[in-house]
Structures are given as structure tokens and as C-alpha cells.
Amino acid sequence: MLKNLTRRKFVQGSMAASLAAASAPSFSLPKVNTQNVPPLNIDKQKRALVCIMLDGGNDSFNMLVPHSAKHYSEYAKTRANLALAKDSLLPLQGFADKEGREFALHPSMPEVAELFGQEKLSFVANIAPLIEPVNKQAFLDRSARVPLGLLSHADQFKHWQTSRPDLRVQQGWFGYFADALQLDKKADQIPMNISLAGSNIMQNGQRSTHYSITGSGSVGLVVNEEESDLNRAILRSFETVLNTSYAGDPFKQSYLSITREAQLQHRKYRDAVEKISLPIEFSDNDLSKQLAKVAQSIAAAEELGLPQQTYFLRYIGWDHHDDLLNSLARMLRVLSKAMGEFQQAIDLLGLSENVLCFTGSDFGRTLTSNGNGSDHGWGGHCMVMGDAVKGGQVLGDYPALSLGDKNPLDVGGGVLIPTLPTDVLFAQLSMWFGVQESDVPKLFPNLKNFAADSANGEDWPRLDLLNNS
């Protein structure tokens, strides 16, 4: 029944199993629902959405930089000692926005620059959680409805996961996918929402939760296959424990049930994923290792019985109030390399049409320097990557980077009002995943506040983000 355990691993495995049983989200205690989302109609198809949250607030104005002469000059003046030298930047050839603005990337991001050039990646500019459109005057006189806990890490990180900045809810839009697609999930079935960041809100639904793994895979109890008196005794002990009934003790019975089911899922996940050989070697950093495991898991989707999957990752450490230039250079290097490796692996595995990867972050940061870093802002930029992306674009409205009265979006200290709500991006990704267009407002009820004023009668703005959309 249980295989592969040394004496040392017995101790480690026992501890890990306790942690897995305590945290394995697929068997969490029932949650109090704070919002009710009607059942979704989702087309069943091979799809995987991968979300990388840049935890702490990425200074994305030094990630995606205006490069045309006039616009770079404005950037350099505003950012002062945080400005990157123009000749150090990586130009993004072949694209200019409606203002004639050309762009370049931070020098630590050659892989992302290459993906942009290959039209496998696009940027979405000045995006953040919004309840309704906000202008500067309404913000300053406090008549605008703005996200709860604006500029707060905890709240804004949560709003990215729920896209409900008007509420503090405990369910996210990935979670509602699983509510619809895994309504009658069996005990040994792996949840379709897989987390490499432990517990999270984005993958929690009204009935469903997520399955936690690490960059090394799933966690469970294992016993050494080598025949010995010790290993036979350990195996008998495990089987005795797992098969014991505690009918008169509901706490022990519940705990044991959780452990049994977690073990069943661990074995199913391990047996499916360990068969997959990756076509490239990923770098030796946590993010690359996690994305390597994501690539393996997507490749094992058929055996796992998970044609549609979501993945949630956190890359922590982006709150650069100090030493921004050095820290950002180091972290963007890790991010760019990991994203490049992931897309290369997905391509070589023949899965590139079925996978979309996107980044998010708590918030953008201030345009102004605090001396050696930047502070909490609001609007910022994110990336979307995959073969389905209509790549080589900067979508949305990249803002002017001037300050004060010269900029209708600057509400003070270089904090910029976002011009695109996360709802619009998430709606596009949801429809690609299989959600019927008529059901999208169930997921994102604030979309109606951004009704498009266009001749085609669309009831919310669309991004020209995806091929065949």
C-alpha cells in the first residue's frame, strides 16, 4: 500500500503528513460563504491558467519603461534617482501606442523581451482592482467608490484574487471554476485548482478548495520498498493507523478521514506526474522549480483526469521601499528566466495552445522616489503569456508619468489611478478557459460599471488580447 520510506523519512513523512492533513485545502472545514455566485456554464476543454502573484507590489514602472525620446525624458525626470539609464534598457521593437509611445524593458528581462518579439507575450498597462471608473476630482473629494483598504498589502492582494474590491470575500474566481467543473469530485480525485503557495483565496470556491504541492511535488506518507523487518513493521503500523475506526470520537475520525483522502490524492498525483520528463532543465531557484512542477502537472493532466486546471504561485519580496534598483534587478532576472523556461518547456511538450500564464501584484508603486525606493501605489502593469495571446502589444492605456496637476491620474506622491479594472482582463481569461460570455458577469458583477460606450453594443470593455477572440 505505502511505499518508499527510510528511517529518517519516516520522521519527516509523519511530520509532513500532519502538515498536509492540516493544510490540504481539498479537505478544509466548510467555509462561511460571503457571496453567492450562481452556477457557471463552462465548456469542457483542455485549458490551464497559471497565475504568478508578485507578492509585495512590483515597481512595474521600472519593468516596462517608455523609450521614445519625449516619453523617456518625462519618465527620467519623474523617477529621479530611480530612473534606469536609457541605453541599459531592452527596446521592444515593432510596437507604439496611440500616443506614439515606444517601450523598453528592464535590462534583467531578456527572455520576456524575446517572448514579446515572438508575439507570445503582451503587457496590460495601468491595471488594478476597481469598483467603478474613478477620476481625480472624485477621488480627492472622496465621492468615488474605491477598493477597500486601498494601498494595503493584505486587502489589495486579496482583491487581485477575488476581483471584488467592494467586499472582503473568501472565495476567488478560480474557485468558482472548480465549483462548476468538479461538482461531484471523488475522494481520490485531485482538485483542478493546484496551489504552489499553500492556502489562498483565489482558488477557494463555495464548495471547492485547492490542492497544495511544492516545487518538489506533493507531500504524503511513503514506505521503503526494500524488504526488511523494520519496513514491514512500519507498513503494518501505517495500515493499522489508517484503517482504525474512531466511531466514538468525531475529532479523531475526521482527522483520520482527512489523512486517508490526502494520502490517496498524494499517491495519484505522484504516480502521474513522476512519469513526465521535462524537455529542458529549469534554473535552480524557487520560482523556476515551481514552474517546472506546473509544466509536469499540465503534461500529466489526462492521467490526473484534469483537462482544465488552474495554478497559483507566489513570488514574495517585491515591497521595495529601500534598495529598489538592486532588488528589482535581481528579482526581475529570476522572473524573466523562469517565465522563459516555462514557455519553452510548454512549447516542447506540445501544450502551448492550451496554457496561459499571467502575473499580478498587490499594486503598482509610486512614481516618486522616497530616497532609495518607492512606496505603495495603485495602478501598475502585468504580463500575459502563451500561444493564445495576441502578443507583442501593450494593452490598455499606458499613463503619462508626469506629476501633480499635469497628470489627471496622479492623486499625490506619484500614486496613479488605474484606467483598467482587473475584471476586464479576468473576463477575457475566463472566456478563454471556457466560461460562457453570458455567465461572465456572475463572476465579476462590477463589470457593468464599466459598460463600453461603443457602437457594437458590448456591455463591458474588451481587450484585444487573444487570438480568435
Coordinates of C-alpha atoms in Angstrom, one line a residue:
M1 CA 0.0 0.0 0.0
L2 CA 2.5 2.6 1.1
K3 CA 6.0 2.6 -0.4
N4 CA 9.4 4.3 -0.1
L5 CA 10.3 5.3 3.4
T6 CA 13.7 5.3 5.1
R7 CA 14.0 5.6 8.9
R8 CA 14.8 9.3 8.6
K9 CA 12.0 9.8 6.0
F10 CA 9.6 8.1 8.4
V11 CA 10.0 11.0 10.9
Q12 CA 9.9 13.6 8.1
G13 CA 7.0 11.9 6.4
S14 CA 5.0 11.8 9.6
M15 CA 5.5 15.5 10.2
A16 CA 4.8 16.3 6.6
A17 CA 1.6 14.2 6.6
S18 CA 0.4 16.1 9.7
L19 CA 1.0 19.4 8.0
A20 CA -0.6 18.1 4.8
A21 CA -3.6 16.9 6.6
A22 CA -3.9 20.2 8.5
S23 CA -3.4 22.3 5.4
A24 CA -4.5 20.2 2.4
P25 CA -7.1 22.6 1.1
S26 CA -9.2 20.0 -0.6
F27 CA -10.4 18.8 2.8
S28 CA -10.7 22.1 4.7
L29 CA -13.6 22.6 7.1
P30 CA -16.6 24.2 5.5
K31 CA -16.2 28.0 5.0
V32 CA -18.8 30.7 5.6
N33 CA -19.9 31.9 2.2
T34 CA -19.9 35.7 2.0
Q35 CA -21.1 35.9 -1.6
N36 CA -23.3 33.6 -3.7
V37 CA -22.3 33.0 -7.3
P38 CA -24.9 31.2 -9.4
P39 CA -23.6 28.0 -11.1
L40 CA -21.4 28.7 -14.1
N41 CA -21.7 27.2 -17.6
I42 CA -18.1 26.2 -18.6
D43 CA -17.2 24.4 -21.8
K44 CA -15.0 21.4 -21.0
Q45 CA -11.8 21.6 -22.9
K46 CA -8.0 21.3 -22.4
R47 CA -7.0 24.5 -20.7
A48 CA -4.7 25.6 -17.9
L49 CA -4.4 29.1 -16.3
V50 CA -1.3 29.9 -14.4
C51 CA -1.2 32.9 -12.1
I52 CA 2.1 34.2 -10.7
M53 CA 1.5 36.8 -7.9
L54 CA 4.4 39.1 -7.4
D55 CA 3.8 39.5 -3.7
G56 CA 4.6 42.9 -2.2
G57 CA 3.9 45.4 -5.0
N58 CA 6.1 45.2 -8.1
D59 CA 7.5 48.5 -9.3
S60 CA 6.3 47.9 -12.8
F61 CA 7.1 51.4 -14.0
N62 CA 10.7 50.3 -13.9
M63 CA 9.7 47.0 -15.6
L64 CA 8.0 48.5 -18.6
V65 CA 9.5 51.8 -19.5
P66 CA 8.7 54.4 -22.2
H67 CA 11.6 54.5 -24.6
S68 CA 10.7 57.2 -27.2
A69 CA 12.6 60.4 -26.6
K70 CA 9.9 62.6 -25.3
H71 CA 8.3 60.0 -23.1
Y72 CA 11.6 58.7 -21.7
S73 CA 12.5 62.2 -20.7
E74 CA 9.3 62.5 -18.7
Y75 CA 10.0 59.2 -17.1
A76 CA 13.5 60.1 -16.1
K77 CA 12.5 63.5 -14.7
T78 CA 9.7 62.0 -12.5
R79 CA 11.6 58.9 -11.3
A80 CA 14.7 60.9 -10.5
N81 CA 17.3 58.6 -8.8
L82 CA 15.1 55.5 -9.6
A83 CA 15.3 56.1 -13.3
L84 CA 17.1 53.4 -15.4
A85 CA 19.7 54.6 -17.9
K86 CA 18.1 54.7 -21.4
D87 CA 21.0 52.8 -23.0
S88 CA 20.7 50.0 -20.5
L89 CA 17.1 49.2 -21.5
L90 CA 15.9 46.4 -23.8
P91 CA 13.8 48.0 -26.6
L92 CA 10.6 46.4 -27.6
Q93 CA 10.7 46.7 -31.4
G94 CA 7.6 47.0 -33.6
F95 CA 5.1 48.5 -31.2
A96 CA 4.0 52.0 -30.4
D97 CA 0.8 53.0 -28.6
K98 CA -1.8 55.6 -29.8
E99 CA 0.4 58.4 -28.3
G100 CA 3.4 57.3 -30.3
R101 CA 5.0 55.9 -27.2
E102 CA 7.6 53.2 -27.7
F103 CA 8.7 50.9 -24.9
A104 CA 11.6 49.0 -23.5
L105 CA 12.1 46.5 -20.7
H106 CA 14.3 46.4 -17.6
P107 CA 17.7 45.0 -18.6
S108 CA 17.2 42.0 -16.4
M109 CA 14.4 40.7 -18.7
P110 CA 15.9 39.4 -22.0
E111 CA 13.7 36.3 -22.0
V112 CA 10.5 38.4 -21.7
A113 CA 11.8 40.8 -24.4
E114 CA 12.3 37.7 -26.7
L115 CA 8.8 36.4 -25.9
F116 CA 7.3 39.8 -26.7
G117 CA 9.2 39.8 -30.0
Q118 CA 7.9 36.3 -30.8
E119 CA 4.3 37.6 -30.1
K120 CA 3.9 35.2 -27.3
L121 CA 3.6 37.8 -24.6
S122 CA 1.8 41.1 -24.1
F123 CA 1.6 43.7 -21.3
V124 CA -1.5 45.1 -19.8
A125 CA -0.9 48.7 -18.7
N126 CA -2.2 50.6 -15.6
I127 CA -4.4 47.8 -14.3
A128 CA -5.7 47.3 -10.7
P129 CA -8.8 46.3 -8.8
L130 CA -11.6 48.9 -9.3
I131 CA -15.2 49.1 -8.3
E132 CA -16.1 51.8 -10.9
P133 CA -14.3 54.3 -13.0
V134 CA -12.5 56.9 -10.9
N135 CA -11.4 60.4 -11.8
K136 CA -9.0 62.6 -9.9
Q137 CA -11.6 65.1 -8.5
A138 CA -13.9 62.3 -7.3
F139 CA -11.0 60.6 -5.6
L140 CA -9.8 63.8 -3.9
D141 CA -13.3 64.8 -2.7
R142 CA -14.0 61.2 -1.6
S143 CA -17.1 60.8 -3.7
A144 CA -15.6 57.9 -5.6
R145 CA -16.1 54.3 -4.6
V146 CA -12.6 52.9 -4.2
P147 CA -11.3 49.4 -3.2
L148 CA -11.5 48.6 0.5
G149 CA -8.1 49.0 2.2
L150 CA -6.6 50.9 -0.7
L151 CA -2.8 50.8 -0.7
S152 CA -2.9 48.0 1.9
H153 CA -1.0 44.9 1.1
A154 CA -3.4 42.4 2.6
D155 CA -6.5 44.0 1.0
Q156 CA -5.1 44.6 -2.4
F157 CA -3.5 41.2 -2.6
K158 CA -6.9 39.7 -1.8
H159 CA -8.7 41.9 -4.3
W160 CA -6.5 40.6 -7.1
Q161 CA -7.6 37.1 -6.2
T162 CA -11.3 37.9 -5.9
S163 CA -11.8 40.8 -8.2
R164 CA -14.4 42.0 -5.7
P165 CA -12.7 45.1 -4.2
D166 CA -16.0 46.3 -2.8
L167 CA -16.1 43.2 -0.5
R168 CA -13.8 41.2 1.7
V169 CA -14.8 37.8 0.5
Q170 CA -13.1 34.4 1.0
Q171 CA -13.7 33.0 -2.5
G172 CA -12.0 33.7 -5.8
W173 CA -12.8 33.3 -9.4
F174 CA -10.6 30.2 -9.9
G175 CA -12.6 28.6 -7.0
Y176 CA -15.9 29.1 -8.9
F177 CA -14.5 27.3 -11.9
A178 CA -14.0 24.2 -9.7
D179 CA -17.5 24.6 -8.2
A180 CA -18.8 24.1 -11.7
L181 CA -16.4 21.6 -13.1
Q182 CA -15.8 19.3 -10.1
L183 CA -19.3 19.3 -8.6
D184 CA -19.2 15.5 -7.9
K185 CA -15.5 15.1 -7.2
K186 CA -14.5 11.7 -5.7
A187 CA -12.3 11.4 -2.6
D188 CA -9.2 10.4 -4.5
Q189 CA -9.7 12.9 -7.3
I190 CA -7.1 15.7 -7.4
P191 CA -8.7 19.2 -7.2
M192 CA -8.4 21.0 -10.5
N193 CA -7.0 24.0 -8.7
I194 CA -3.4 23.4 -7.7
S195 CA -1.5 25.7 -5.4
L196 CA 2.2 26.1 -5.1
A197 CA 1.7 28.8 -2.5
G198 CA -0.3 27.0 0.2
S199 CA -3.6 28.4 1.2
N200 CA -5.0 31.1 -1.0
I201 CA -8.3 32.8 -1.7
M202 CA -8.2 32.8 -5.5
Q203 CA -8.7 29.0 -5.7
N204 CA -11.4 28.7 -2.9
G205 CA -14.9 28.3 -4.2
Q206 CA -18.2 27.9 -2.4
R207 CA -17.8 24.1 -2.2
S208 CA -14.3 23.5 -3.7
T209 CA -10.8 24.2 -2.5
H210 CA -7.3 23.6 -3.9
Y211 CA -4.6 21.0 -3.7
S212 CA -1.3 22.2 -2.3
I213 CA 2.1 21.0 -3.7
T214 CA 5.6 22.3 -3.6
G215 CA 8.4 22.7 -6.2
S216 CA 9.3 19.1 -5.3
G217 CA 5.8 17.7 -5.8
S218 CA 3.0 16.6 -3.4
V219 CA 3.5 15.7 0.2
G220 CA 2.5 12.3 1.7
L221 CA 3.4 9.2 3.6
V222 CA 5.7 6.8 1.9
V223 CA 7.4 3.5 2.9
N224 CA 10.7 2.0 1.6
E225 CA 10.1 -0.9 -0.9
E226 CA 13.2 -2.7 0.4
E227 CA 12.2 -5.8 2.3
S228 CA 13.2 -5.7 6.0
D229 CA 11.7 -6.3 9.4
L230 CA 11.7 -2.6 10.1
N231 CA 10.0 -1.6 6.9
R232 CA 7.4 -4.4 7.3
A233 CA 6.7 -3.2 10.8
I234 CA 6.4 0.5 9.7
L235 CA 4.0 -0.6 6.9
R236 CA 1.8 -2.6 9.3
S237 CA 1.8 0.4 11.7
F238 CA 0.7 2.8 8.9
E239 CA -2.0 0.4 7.7
T240 CA -3.3 -0.1 11.3
V241 CA -3.5 3.7 11.9
L242 CA -5.2 4.4 8.5
N243 CA -7.7 1.6 9.0
T244 CA -8.6 2.3 12.6
S245 CA -12.1 3.5 13.3
Y246 CA -12.9 6.1 16.0
A247 CA -16.6 6.0 15.9
G248 CA -17.0 7.5 19.3
D249 CA -14.5 10.3 18.7
P250 CA -15.6 12.6 15.9
F251 CA -12.4 14.7 16.0
K252 CA -10.1 11.7 15.6
Q253 CA -12.4 10.2 12.9
S254 CA -12.4 13.5 10.9
Y255 CA -8.7 13.9 11.2
L256 CA -8.1 10.3 10.0
S257 CA -10.6 10.7 7.1
I258 CA -8.7 13.8 6.0
T259 CA -5.4 11.9 6.2
R260 CA -6.7 8.9 4.3
E261 CA -8.0 11.1 1.5
A262 CA -4.9 13.3 1.4
Q263 CA -2.8 10.1 1.1
L264 CA -5.0 8.8 -1.8
Q265 CA -4.5 12.1 -3.6
H266 CA -0.8 12.2 -3.0
R267 CA -0.3 8.8 -4.5
K268 CA -2.4 9.6 -7.5
Y269 CA -0.6 12.9 -8.1
R270 CA 2.9 11.4 -7.6
D271 CA 2.3 8.3 -9.8
A272 CA 1.0 10.5 -12.7
V273 CA 3.5 13.4 -12.5
E274 CA 6.7 11.4 -11.9
K275 CA 6.3 9.8 -15.3
I276 CA 6.7 13.1 -17.1
S277 CA 10.2 14.0 -18.2
L278 CA 10.7 17.7 -18.8
P279 CA 12.4 18.6 -22.1
I280 CA 14.6 21.3 -20.6
E281 CA 16.5 21.9 -17.3
F282 CA 15.0 24.7 -15.2
S283 CA 17.1 27.0 -13.2
D284 CA 17.9 26.4 -9.5
N285 CA 15.6 28.9 -7.9
D286 CA 12.2 28.5 -6.2
L287 CA 10.1 30.1 -8.9
S288 CA 11.7 28.1 -11.7
K289 CA 11.3 24.9 -9.7
Q290 CA 7.7 25.7 -9.1
L291 CA 7.0 26.4 -12.8
A292 CA 8.8 23.1 -13.7
K293 CA 6.3 21.3 -11.5
V294 CA 3.5 23.2 -13.1
A295 CA 4.7 22.1 -16.5
Q296 CA 4.9 18.5 -15.4
S297 CA 1.4 18.6 -13.9
I298 CA -0.1 20.1 -17.0
A299 CA 1.6 17.4 -19.1
A300 CA 0.0 14.8 -16.7
A301 CA -3.5 16.3 -17.0
E302 CA -5.0 13.4 -18.9
E303 CA -3.8 10.8 -16.4
L304 CA -4.9 13.0 -13.5
G305 CA -8.3 13.4 -15.0
L306 CA -7.9 17.2 -15.0
P307 CA -8.3 18.6 -18.6
Q308 CA -8.9 22.1 -17.1
Q309 CA -6.6 23.3 -14.4
T310 CA -5.6 26.4 -12.6
Y311 CA -2.3 27.1 -10.8
F312 CA -1.5 29.7 -8.2
L313 CA 2.1 30.8 -7.4
R314 CA 3.6 33.5 -5.2
Y315 CA 6.9 35.1 -5.7
I316 CA 7.4 37.0 -2.5
G317 CA 9.6 40.1 -1.8
W318 CA 8.6 43.0 -4.0
D319 CA 7.9 45.6 -1.3
H320 CA 11.0 47.7 -2.3
H321 CA 10.8 50.7 0.0
D322 CA 14.6 50.6 0.0
D323 CA 17.4 49.4 -2.3
L324 CA 14.9 49.2 -5.2
L325 CA 17.3 49.3 -8.1
N326 CA 19.4 46.3 -6.9
S327 CA 16.5 44.3 -5.5
L328 CA 14.3 44.8 -8.6
A329 CA 17.2 43.9 -10.9
R330 CA 17.7 40.6 -9.0
M331 CA 14.0 39.6 -8.8
L332 CA 13.1 40.6 -12.4
R333 CA 16.0 38.4 -13.5
V334 CA 14.5 35.4 -11.7
L335 CA 11.1 36.2 -13.0
S336 CA 12.1 36.6 -16.6
K337 CA 14.3 33.5 -16.7
A338 CA 11.5 31.4 -15.1
M339 CA 8.9 32.6 -17.5
G340 CA 11.1 32.0 -20.4
E341 CA 11.9 28.4 -19.3
F342 CA 8.3 27.7 -18.6
Q343 CA 7.1 28.8 -22.1
Q344 CA 10.0 26.9 -23.7
A345 CA 9.0 23.7 -21.8
I346 CA 5.3 24.1 -22.6
D347 CA 6.2 24.6 -26.3
L348 CA 8.4 21.5 -26.4
L349 CA 5.7 19.4 -24.6
G350 CA 3.2 20.4 -27.3
L351 CA 0.9 22.1 -24.9
S352 CA 1.4 25.7 -25.9
E353 CA -2.1 26.3 -27.3
N354 CA -3.7 25.1 -24.1
V355 CA -1.8 27.2 -21.5
L356 CA -2.0 30.9 -20.5
C357 CA 0.2 32.4 -17.8
F358 CA -0.3 35.8 -16.3
T359 CA 1.2 37.9 -13.5
G360 CA -0.4 40.1 -10.8
S361 CA 0.8 42.1 -7.9
D362 CA -0.7 43.8 -4.9
F363 CA -0.5 47.2 -6.5
G364 CA 1.8 49.4 -8.6
R365 CA 4.2 51.7 -6.8
T366 CA 4.7 55.5 -6.6
L367 CA 6.4 57.2 -9.5
T368 CA 8.3 59.3 -7.0
S369 CA 11.3 58.2 -5.0
N370 CA 11.3 58.0 -1.3
G371 CA 15.1 58.3 -1.3
N372 CA 16.1 54.8 -2.2
G373 CA 12.9 53.1 -3.1
S374 CA 9.2 53.6 -3.9
D375 CA 6.1 53.4 -1.8
H376 CA 2.7 51.8 -2.2
G377 CA 0.7 52.9 -5.2
W378 CA -2.3 51.8 -7.1
G379 CA -2.2 51.3 -10.9
G380 CA 0.6 49.1 -12.4
H381 CA 1.4 46.8 -15.3
C382 CA 1.1 43.0 -15.7
M383 CA 2.0 40.4 -18.3
V384 CA 0.1 37.7 -20.1
M385 CA 2.0 34.9 -21.9
G386 CA 1.1 32.0 -24.1
D387 CA 0.4 31.0 -27.7
A388 CA -3.2 32.1 -27.4
V389 CA -2.0 35.6 -26.7
K390 CA -2.0 38.2 -29.5
G391 CA 1.5 39.1 -28.4
G392 CA 3.8 42.0 -29.0
Q393 CA 1.3 44.6 -27.5
V394 CA 1.0 46.9 -24.6
L395 CA -2.8 46.9 -24.0
G396 CA -4.8 49.3 -22.0
D397 CA -3.8 52.9 -21.6
Y398 CA -0.2 53.4 -20.5
P399 CA -0.3 56.5 -18.3
A400 CA 1.5 59.8 -18.6
L401 CA 4.3 59.8 -16.0
S402 CA 4.2 63.4 -15.1
L403 CA 3.2 64.6 -11.6
G404 CA 0.7 66.8 -9.9
D405 CA -1.7 69.0 -11.9
K406 CA 0.0 67.9 -15.2
N407 CA -1.3 64.4 -14.7
P408 CA -5.0 63.7 -14.4
L409 CA -4.3 60.3 -12.8
D410 CA -1.8 61.4 -10.1
V411 CA -3.6 61.7 -6.8
G412 CA -0.5 62.7 -4.9
G413 CA 3.0 61.4 -4.5
G414 CA 3.0 59.7 -7.8
V415 CA 0.1 57.3 -6.9
L416 CA -1.7 56.7 -10.2
I417 CA -5.4 55.9 -10.6
P418 CA -5.7 52.7 -12.7
T419 CA -7.5 53.1 -16.0
L420 CA -8.3 49.3 -16.4
P421 CA -10.0 47.1 -13.8
T422 CA -8.8 43.6 -13.2
D423 CA -12.3 42.5 -14.1
V424 CA -11.8 43.2 -17.8
L425 CA -8.6 41.1 -18.0
F426 CA -10.1 38.3 -15.9
A427 CA -13.2 38.3 -18.0
Q428 CA -11.1 37.7 -21.1
L429 CA -9.1 34.9 -19.5
S430 CA -12.3 33.3 -18.1
M431 CA -13.9 33.1 -21.6
W432 CA -10.7 31.6 -23.0
F433 CA -10.9 29.0 -20.2
G434 CA -14.4 28.1 -21.2
V435 CA -16.8 30.3 -19.3
Q436 CA -19.7 31.3 -21.5
E437 CA -19.8 35.0 -22.2
S438 CA -23.3 35.4 -20.7
D439 CA -22.0 34.0 -17.4
V440 CA -19.0 36.3 -17.0
P441 CA -21.0 39.0 -15.1
K442 CA -21.8 36.3 -12.5
L443 CA -18.0 36.1 -11.7
F444 CA -17.4 39.8 -12.0
P445 CA -20.5 41.8 -11.1
N446 CA -18.7 45.1 -11.1
L447 CA -18.1 44.8 -14.9
K448 CA -21.5 46.5 -15.5
N449 CA -19.9 49.7 -14.0
F450 CA -17.5 49.8 -17.0
A451 CA -20.1 49.5 -19.7
A452 CA -18.4 50.2 -23.0
D453 CA -19.7 53.2 -24.9
S454 CA -19.3 51.7 -28.3
A455 CA -21.3 51.2 -31.5
N456 CA -21.2 47.4 -31.2
G457 CA -23.2 47.4 -28.0
E458 CA -20.8 45.5 -25.8
D459 CA -21.7 45.8 -22.2
W460 CA -18.1 45.9 -20.9
P461 CA -14.7 46.8 -22.5
R462 CA -12.8 44.1 -24.3
L463 CA -9.1 43.8 -24.6
D464 CA -7.7 42.7 -28.0
L465 CA -5.6 40.2 -26.0
L466 CA -6.2 36.8 -27.5
N467 CA -6.1 35.2 -30.9
N468 CA -9.5 34.1 -32.3
S469 CA -11.4 36.3 -29.7

